[in-house]
Amino acid sequence: MASHEAKTETHIAKLSDCNYRAWKTEIKWYLKGKSILEYALGTVTLAESATEAERKVFRTNDDKAMAAIGLHIEPNQQIHIEECNNAHEAWSALERIHQPINRVRIMLLKREFYHIKMKDSETMSSYVARTKIATAYLKQAGSEVKDEDLAYVILAGLPNTYENLNTALASLPDDRFTSSEVIRVLLAEYDRRRSRTDDNASELMEALQNDKKSKSHKTDKVSNTSAATKTTVCFNCKKTSHYARNCRSKSGNKQNQHYKNSKKDLDAFLVSLNNLDVEESWLLDSGCTHHVCKRRDWFQNFQEIEEETITQQQILRSKEVPNYMRKAWATSC
């Protein structure tokens, strides 16, 4: 039995010069678990008419509480309790050293309390817990905190994303504007938002997986097309792995070559200038062979060549231009 208790013993960080708040909370829970907290707090006393058996039980429990306190403080802290005769005296001595009750301390605690803000990566429950801990510290220092003030502090520390809900809660009737009601609504809203965020994340992951499958399908399709092309016979050169329209043989079909040239001509026919002052301009196109300039005097090296000029009227009469394109061209001229 004793061995089992030793294995399940809770570890408590020893009291030092800078961890009294956390230590006090932990040691209180520890003493309460041993049913001896009231001996440290001084809430239980020994009556004058107590029997010898009752006195023995009282001294035993008080010694346990005293030992628990002494064993959970650093050596440099034990000087504060060496002359104490019971657990309550030791508890009070440490409290006077580390948590003195004065206006300066209360001022610092109030400043901390009224400036609590919810952190970006903090959960709502953690934020609410910090406000409650700050409230407890103020009460321990002798300064009472109204429940209404706690509710206001919780709302004031919320990020801007809770602005609408903040306003709605602040407008509650007096009988409903309590810290417990505010906390209840905020926790429910936080869970709702987190659930919505998780759903959005799931939808995004599903979309990414579908996109990956789509790309894989396209890759398989390209692979199948490439495999089919390897067995294709060109009608022009009688070789495999390409079609006649992609044949590079010099003995290629003239009709196919004429078709390619005609297609390029059709692309050129789509270029037109309308109502543009090009006196001082260069005519540029990222896809053209030559750029055009009207100013002869701008050229350092110039050589004239004779080329056939094709006017817009000739283009309109050309059999290469479809009827619907002629109409559009005539409209823009």
Tab-separated table of C-alpha atoms in Angstrom:
chain	number	residue	atom	x	y	z
A	1	MET	CA	0.000	0.000	0.000
A	2	ALA	CA	2.768	2.426	0.964
A	3	SER	CA	4.712	1.437	-2.152
A	4	HIS	CA	1.688	2.214	-4.346
A	5	GLU	CA	1.277	5.664	-2.753
A	6	ALA	CA	4.953	6.442	-3.333
A	7	LYS	CA	4.618	5.619	-7.022
A	8	THR	CA	1.594	7.897	-7.437
A	9	GLU	CA	3.088	10.791	-5.421
A	10	THR	CA	2.557	14.090	-7.216
A	11	HIS	CA	5.681	16.068	-8.026
A	12	ILE	CA	5.577	19.691	-6.867
A	13	ALA	CA	8.269	22.194	-7.770
A	14	LYS	CA	9.908	23.503	-4.593
A	15	LEU	CA	9.271	27.074	-3.497
A	16	SER	CA	11.938	29.546	-4.613
A	17	ASP	CA	12.184	33.322	-4.766
A	18	CYS	CA	10.190	33.554	-8.000
A	19	ASN	CA	7.497	30.843	-8.097
A	20	TYR	CA	5.330	31.459	-5.036
A	21	ARG	CA	2.076	31.840	-6.974
A	22	ALA	CA	2.380	28.504	-8.747
A	23	TRP	CA	3.786	26.777	-5.662
A	24	LYS	CA	0.953	27.984	-3.448
A	25	THR	CA	-1.660	26.636	-5.844
A	26	GLU	CA	0.035	23.246	-6.167
A	27	ILE	CA	0.753	22.776	-2.468
A	28	LYS	CA	-2.830	23.649	-1.602
A	29	TRP	CA	-4.100	20.869	-3.860
A	30	TYR	CA	-1.529	18.495	-2.422
A	31	LEU	CA	-2.514	19.256	1.179
A	32	LYS	CA	-6.173	18.996	0.312
A	33	GLY	CA	-5.573	15.561	-1.180
A	34	LYS	CA	-4.039	14.520	2.140
A	35	SER	CA	-7.000	16.036	4.053
A	36	ILE	CA	-4.667	18.374	5.986
A	37	LEU	CA	-5.129	21.695	4.143
A	38	GLU	CA	-7.227	23.202	6.944
A	39	TYR	CA	-4.290	22.792	9.353
A	40	ALA	CA	-2.101	24.979	7.135
A	41	LEU	CA	-4.834	27.560	6.602
A	42	GLY	CA	-5.671	27.630	10.300
A	43	THR	CA	-9.350	26.935	9.759
A	44	VAL	CA	-9.366	24.061	12.244
A	45	THR	CA	-8.481	24.492	15.911
A	46	LEU	CA	-8.232	22.264	18.935
A	47	ALA	CA	-10.919	22.804	21.521
A	48	GLU	CA	-9.905	23.178	25.143
A	49	SER	CA	-12.187	20.308	26.079
A	50	ALA	CA	-10.620	17.949	23.525
A	51	THR	CA	-9.717	14.490	24.690
A	52	GLU	CA	-6.200	13.154	24.613
A	53	ALA	CA	-7.029	11.046	21.562
A	54	GLU	CA	-8.351	14.106	19.712
A	55	ARG	CA	-5.254	16.099	20.640
A	56	LYS	CA	-3.056	13.307	19.327
A	57	VAL	CA	-4.914	13.232	15.981
A	58	PHE	CA	-4.664	17.020	15.725
A	59	ARG	CA	-0.913	17.061	16.399
A	60	THR	CA	-0.354	14.224	13.931
A	61	ASN	CA	-2.204	15.981	11.099
A	62	ASP	CA	-0.576	19.315	11.908
A	63	ASP	CA	2.867	17.712	11.802
A	64	LYS	CA	2.030	16.169	8.400
A	65	ALA	CA	1.027	19.561	7.030
A	66	MET	CA	4.135	21.202	8.491
A	67	ALA	CA	6.386	18.521	7.007
A	68	ALA	CA	4.722	18.790	3.603
A	69	ILE	CA	5.396	22.518	3.536
A	70	GLY	CA	8.991	22.172	4.711
A	71	LEU	CA	9.829	19.424	2.219
A	72	HIS	CA	8.506	21.418	-0.731
A	73	ILE	CA	10.602	24.571	-0.328
A	74	GLU	CA	14.186	25.298	-1.342
A	75	PRO	CA	16.865	25.326	1.406
A	76	ASN	CA	17.182	29.115	1.239
A	77	GLN	CA	13.448	29.403	2.039
A	78	GLN	CA	13.546	27.240	5.146
A	79	ILE	CA	15.027	30.053	7.183
A	80	HIS	CA	11.599	31.693	7.101
A	81	ILE	CA	9.868	28.806	8.914
A	82	GLU	CA	12.555	27.494	11.288
A	83	GLU	CA	11.008	29.120	14.344
A	84	CYS	CA	7.409	28.232	13.457
A	85	ASN	CA	5.630	25.812	15.808
A	86	ASN	CA	2.832	24.590	13.546
A	87	ALA	CA	1.715	24.402	9.932
A	88	HIS	CA	-0.391	27.548	10.056
A	89	GLU	CA	2.512	29.634	11.347
A	90	ALA	CA	4.748	28.310	8.571
A	91	TRP	CA	2.096	29.000	5.947
A	92	SER	CA	1.556	32.550	7.179
A	93	ALA	CA	5.291	33.275	7.391
A	94	LEU	CA	5.859	32.303	3.755
A	95	GLU	CA	2.820	34.314	2.701
A	96	ARG	CA	4.129	37.460	4.412
A	97	ILE	CA	7.479	37.102	2.661
A	98	HIS	CA	6.277	36.306	-0.844
A	99	GLN	CA	2.816	37.824	-0.927
A	100	PRO	CA	2.730	40.871	1.317
A	101	ILE	CA	-0.557	42.768	1.530
A	102	ASN	CA	0.067	46.432	0.697
A	103	ARG	CA	-1.147	49.074	-1.723
A	104	VAL	CA	1.850	48.757	-4.029
A	105	ARG	CA	1.217	45.064	-4.553
A	106	ILE	CA	-2.496	45.628	-5.058
A	107	MET	CA	-1.731	48.342	-7.614
A	108	LEU	CA	0.530	45.990	-9.578
A	109	LEU	CA	-2.032	43.193	-9.471
A	110	LYS	CA	-4.829	45.501	-10.620
A	111	ARG	CA	-2.683	46.763	-13.488
A	112	GLU	CA	-2.002	43.175	-14.538
A	113	PHE	CA	-5.675	42.259	-14.161
A	114	TYR	CA	-7.087	45.086	-16.267
A	115	HIS	CA	-4.534	44.621	-19.068
A	116	ILE	CA	-5.043	40.912	-19.702
A	117	LYS	CA	-5.338	40.201	-23.446
A	118	MET	CA	-6.063	36.980	-25.276
A	119	LYS	CA	-2.975	35.811	-27.180
A	120	ASP	CA	-3.085	34.881	-30.871
A	121	SER	CA	-2.328	31.193	-30.333
A	122	GLU	CA	-4.208	30.889	-27.033
A	123	THR	CA	-7.331	28.833	-26.497
A	124	MET	CA	-10.408	30.419	-24.977
A	125	SER	CA	-10.275	28.175	-21.910
A	126	SER	CA	-6.650	29.159	-21.249
A	127	TYR	CA	-7.493	32.854	-21.591
A	128	VAL	CA	-10.435	32.563	-19.178
A	129	ALA	CA	-8.237	30.669	-16.706
A	130	ARG	CA	-5.691	33.505	-16.697
A	131	THR	CA	-8.380	36.045	-15.846
A	132	LYS	CA	-9.631	33.886	-12.988
A	133	ILE	CA	-6.118	33.409	-11.611
A	134	ALA	CA	-5.551	37.169	-11.668
A	135	THR	CA	-8.840	37.599	-9.797
A	136	ALA	CA	-7.738	35.100	-7.163
A	137	TYR	CA	-4.436	36.916	-6.645
A	138	LEU	CA	-6.257	40.192	-6.043
A	139	LYS	CA	-8.548	38.569	-3.500
A	140	GLN	CA	-5.564	37.051	-1.713
A	141	ALA	CA	-3.965	40.499	-1.563
A	142	GLY	CA	-7.076	41.852	0.147
A	143	SER	CA	-8.751	43.494	-2.851
A	144	GLU	CA	-12.162	42.177	-3.790
A	145	VAL	CA	-13.114	41.892	-7.485
A	146	LYS	CA	-16.750	42.251	-8.484
A	147	ASP	CA	-18.166	39.600	-10.783
A	148	GLU	CA	-19.233	42.351	-13.166
A	149	ASP	CA	-15.643	43.615	-13.371
A	150	LEU	CA	-14.404	40.137	-14.245
A	151	ALA	CA	-16.965	39.931	-17.071
A	152	TYR	CA	-15.858	43.319	-18.431
A	153	VAL	CA	-12.175	42.355	-18.277
A	154	ILE	CA	-12.824	39.117	-20.178
A	155	LEU	CA	-14.691	40.963	-22.944
A	156	ALA	CA	-12.160	43.794	-23.139
A	157	GLY	CA	-9.287	41.365	-23.679
A	158	LEU	CA	-10.823	39.612	-26.688
A	159	PRO	CA	-9.368	40.144	-30.204
A	160	ASN	CA	-11.187	42.224	-32.832
A	161	THR	CA	-12.641	39.092	-34.438
A	162	TYR	CA	-15.024	38.845	-31.469
A	163	GLU	CA	-16.213	42.452	-31.776
A	164	ASN	CA	-19.810	41.638	-32.754
A	165	LEU	CA	-20.209	39.020	-30.044
A	166	ASN	CA	-18.509	41.366	-27.598
A	167	THR	CA	-21.128	44.045	-28.243
A	168	ALA	CA	-23.985	41.564	-27.948
A	169	LEU	CA	-22.777	40.261	-24.574
A	170	ALA	CA	-22.223	43.755	-23.217
A	171	SER	CA	-25.873	44.492	-24.067
A	172	LEU	CA	-27.259	41.668	-21.919
A	173	PRO	CA	-29.728	42.557	-19.131
A	174	ASP	CA	-28.190	43.147	-15.704
A	175	ASP	CA	-29.470	39.856	-14.309
A	176	ARG	CA	-27.784	37.915	-17.132
A	177	PHE	CA	-24.547	39.889	-17.383
A	178	THR	CA	-22.407	37.616	-15.223
A	179	SER	CA	-18.920	36.233	-15.676
A	180	SER	CA	-20.257	32.673	-15.842
A	181	GLU	CA	-22.710	33.558	-18.648
A	182	VAL	CA	-20.045	35.447	-20.601
A	183	ILE	CA	-17.616	32.546	-20.246
A	184	ARG	CA	-20.255	30.019	-21.316
A	185	VAL	CA	-21.075	31.923	-24.518
A	186	LEU	CA	-17.425	32.564	-25.378
A	187	LEU	CA	-16.427	28.914	-24.963
A	188	ALA	CA	-19.317	27.819	-27.189
A	189	GLU	CA	-18.391	30.388	-29.848
A	190	TYR	CA	-14.732	29.365	-29.741
A	191	ASP	CA	-15.640	25.699	-30.248
A	192	ARG	CA	-17.921	26.637	-33.148
A	193	ARG	CA	-15.170	28.608	-34.878
A	194	ARG	CA	-12.616	25.889	-34.318
A	195	SER	CA	-14.996	23.310	-35.782
A	196	ARG	CA	-15.537	25.494	-38.839
A	197	THR	CA	-11.776	25.915	-39.252
A	198	ASP	CA	-11.288	22.143	-39.059
A	199	ASP	CA	-13.991	21.649	-41.713
A	200	ASN	CA	-12.294	24.161	-44.028
A	201	ALA	CA	-8.974	22.413	-43.521
A	202	SER	CA	-10.580	19.069	-44.396
A	203	GLU	CA	-12.104	20.534	-47.557
A	204	LEU	CA	-8.720	21.964	-48.556
A	205	MET	CA	-6.993	18.632	-48.046
A	206	GLU	CA	-9.674	16.899	-50.103
A	207	ALA	CA	-9.273	19.455	-52.894
A	208	LEU	CA	-5.493	18.981	-52.903
A	209	GLN	CA	-5.887	15.215	-53.076
A	210	ASN	CA	-8.360	15.504	-55.961
A	211	ASP	CA	-5.987	17.853	-57.784
A	212	LYS	CA	-3.165	15.370	-57.303
A	213	LYS	CA	-5.319	12.572	-58.710
A	214	SER	CA	-6.270	14.756	-61.689
A	215	LYS	CA	-2.622	15.495	-62.470
A	216	SER	CA	-1.806	11.800	-62.187
A	217	HIS	CA	-4.642	10.989	-64.609
A	218	LYS	CA	-3.342	13.555	-67.110
A	219	THR	CA	0.164	12.096	-66.849
A	220	ASP	CA	-1.177	8.619	-67.554
A	221	LYS	CA	-3.135	9.991	-70.503
A	222	VAL	CA	-0.019	11.638	-71.959
A	223	SER	CA	1.925	8.422	-71.469
A	224	ASN	CA	-0.751	6.443	-73.296
A	225	THR	CA	-0.768	8.996	-76.136
A	226	SER	CA	3.016	8.800	-76.431
A	227	ALA	CA	2.859	5.025	-76.571
A	228	ALA	CA	0.230	5.188	-79.304
A	229	THR	CA	2.318	7.678	-81.299
A	230	LYS	CA	5.273	5.290	-81.363
A	231	THR	CA	3.218	2.825	-83.417
A	232	THR	CA	1.907	5.490	-85.850
A	233	VAL	CA	3.145	5.425	-89.496
A	234	CYS	CA	3.715	8.737	-91.334
A	235	PHE	CA	1.909	8.817	-94.736
A	236	ASN	CA	4.631	11.149	-96.043
A	237	CYS	CA	7.946	9.440	-95.274
A	238	LYS	CA	6.524	6.046	-94.211
A	239	LYS	CA	8.397	6.225	-90.889
A	240	THR	CA	6.940	5.649	-87.429
A	241	SER	CA	6.593	7.777	-84.302
A	242	HIS	CA	5.049	10.876	-85.947
A	243	TYR	CA	2.163	12.045	-88.109
A	244	ALA	CA	2.389	13.440	-91.640
A	245	ARG	CA	1.534	16.964	-90.464
A	246	ASN	CA	4.646	16.895	-88.247
A	247	CYS	CA	6.917	15.310	-90.830
A	248	ARG	CA	10.277	17.071	-91.354
A	249	SER	CA	11.203	15.217	-94.523
A	250	LYS	CA	12.324	17.481	-97.441
A	251	SER	CA	10.164	15.464	-99.767
A	252	GLY	CA	7.146	16.459	-97.760
A	253	ASN	CA	3.767	16.940	-99.321
A	254	LYS	CA	3.555	20.368	-100.972
A	255	GLN	CA	-0.095	20.612	-100.135
A	256	ASN	CA	0.675	20.256	-96.438
A	257	GLN	CA	3.452	22.838	-96.732
A	258	HIS	CA	1.062	25.225	-98.492
A	259	TYR	CA	-1.426	24.688	-95.694
A	260	LYS	CA	1.178	25.626	-93.093
A	261	ASN	CA	2.154	28.794	-94.987
A	262	SER	CA	-1.480	29.705	-95.454
A	263	LYS	CA	-2.065	29.333	-91.761
A	264	LYS	CA	0.783	31.720	-90.996
A	265	ASP	CA	-0.643	34.206	-93.516
A	266	LEU	CA	-4.012	34.050	-91.822
A	267	ASP	CA	-2.336	34.938	-88.530
A	268	ALA	CA	-0.656	37.930	-90.164
A	269	PHE	CA	-3.960	39.152	-91.602
A	270	LEU	CA	-5.244	39.799	-88.107
A	271	VAL	CA	-2.831	42.721	-87.558
A	272	SER	CA	-4.295	46.167	-88.215
A	273	LEU	CA	-3.702	49.822	-87.271
A	274	ASN	CA	-6.672	52.086	-86.703
A	275	ASN	CA	-6.534	55.797	-85.961
A	276	LEU	CA	-3.013	55.584	-84.478
A	277	ASP	CA	-0.513	58.409	-84.743
A	278	VAL	CA	2.776	56.649	-85.504
A	279	GLU	CA	4.846	59.669	-86.417
A	280	GLU	CA	7.081	59.244	-83.365
A	281	SER	CA	6.348	55.592	-82.557
A	282	TRP	CA	7.796	52.147	-83.044
A	283	LEU	CA	5.370	49.351	-83.872
A	284	LEU	CA	6.306	46.342	-81.773
A	285	ASP	CA	4.931	42.838	-81.436
A	286	SER	CA	6.532	40.150	-79.304
A	287	GLY	CA	5.660	37.506	-81.894
A	288	CYS	CA	6.498	39.282	-85.187
A	289	THR	CA	9.594	38.878	-87.382
A	290	HIS	CA	10.263	42.598	-87.970
A	291	HIS	CA	9.363	45.737	-86.076
A	292	VAL	CA	8.185	48.825	-87.973
A	293	CYS	CA	9.239	52.470	-87.739
A	294	LYS	CA	8.080	55.377	-89.957
A	295	ARG	CA	11.123	57.619	-89.423
A	296	ARG	CA	13.840	56.989	-92.042
A	297	ASP	CA	16.271	59.396	-90.354
A	298	TRP	CA	16.344	57.264	-87.199
A	299	PHE	CA	18.260	54.458	-88.943
A	300	GLN	CA	22.059	54.367	-88.994
A	301	ASN	CA	22.277	51.427	-91.431
A	302	PHE	CA	19.440	51.127	-93.922
A	303	GLN	CA	19.012	48.850	-96.960
A	304	GLU	CA	15.907	48.852	-99.089
A	305	ILE	CA	14.358	45.552	-100.199
A	306	GLU	CA	11.508	44.900	-102.533
A	307	GLU	CA	8.586	43.035	-101.083
A	308	GLU	CA	5.058	42.533	-102.240
A	309	THR	CA	2.654	44.910	-100.524
A	310	ILE	CA	-0.690	43.513	-99.471
A	311	THR	CA	-3.383	46.093	-98.800
A	312	GLN	CA	-6.439	45.649	-96.671
A	313	GLN	CA	-8.674	45.487	-99.765
A	314	GLN	CA	-6.553	42.648	-101.113
A	315	ILE	CA	-6.886	40.868	-97.815
A	316	LEU	CA	-10.644	41.164	-97.966
A	317	ARG	CA	-10.678	39.694	-101.469
A	318	SER	CA	-8.409	36.811	-100.485
A	319	LYS	CA	-10.006	33.407	-100.386
A	320	GLU	CA	-8.015	32.628	-97.262
A	321	VAL	CA	-10.146	34.958	-95.109
A	322	PRO	CA	-13.504	33.499	-93.935
A	323	ASN	CA	-16.676	35.547	-94.382
A	324	TYR	CA	-17.173	36.190	-90.667
A	325	MET	CA	-13.600	37.516	-90.423
A	326	ARG	CA	-14.129	39.858	-93.390
A	327	LYS	CA	-17.128	41.405	-91.701
A	328	ALA	CA	-15.192	41.984	-88.477
A	329	TRP	CA	-12.251	43.472	-90.396
A	330	ALA	CA	-14.444	45.816	-92.404
A	331	THR	CA	-16.096	47.016	-89.214
A	332	SER	CA	-12.754	47.916	-87.606
A	333	CYS	CA	-11.353	49.744	-90.638
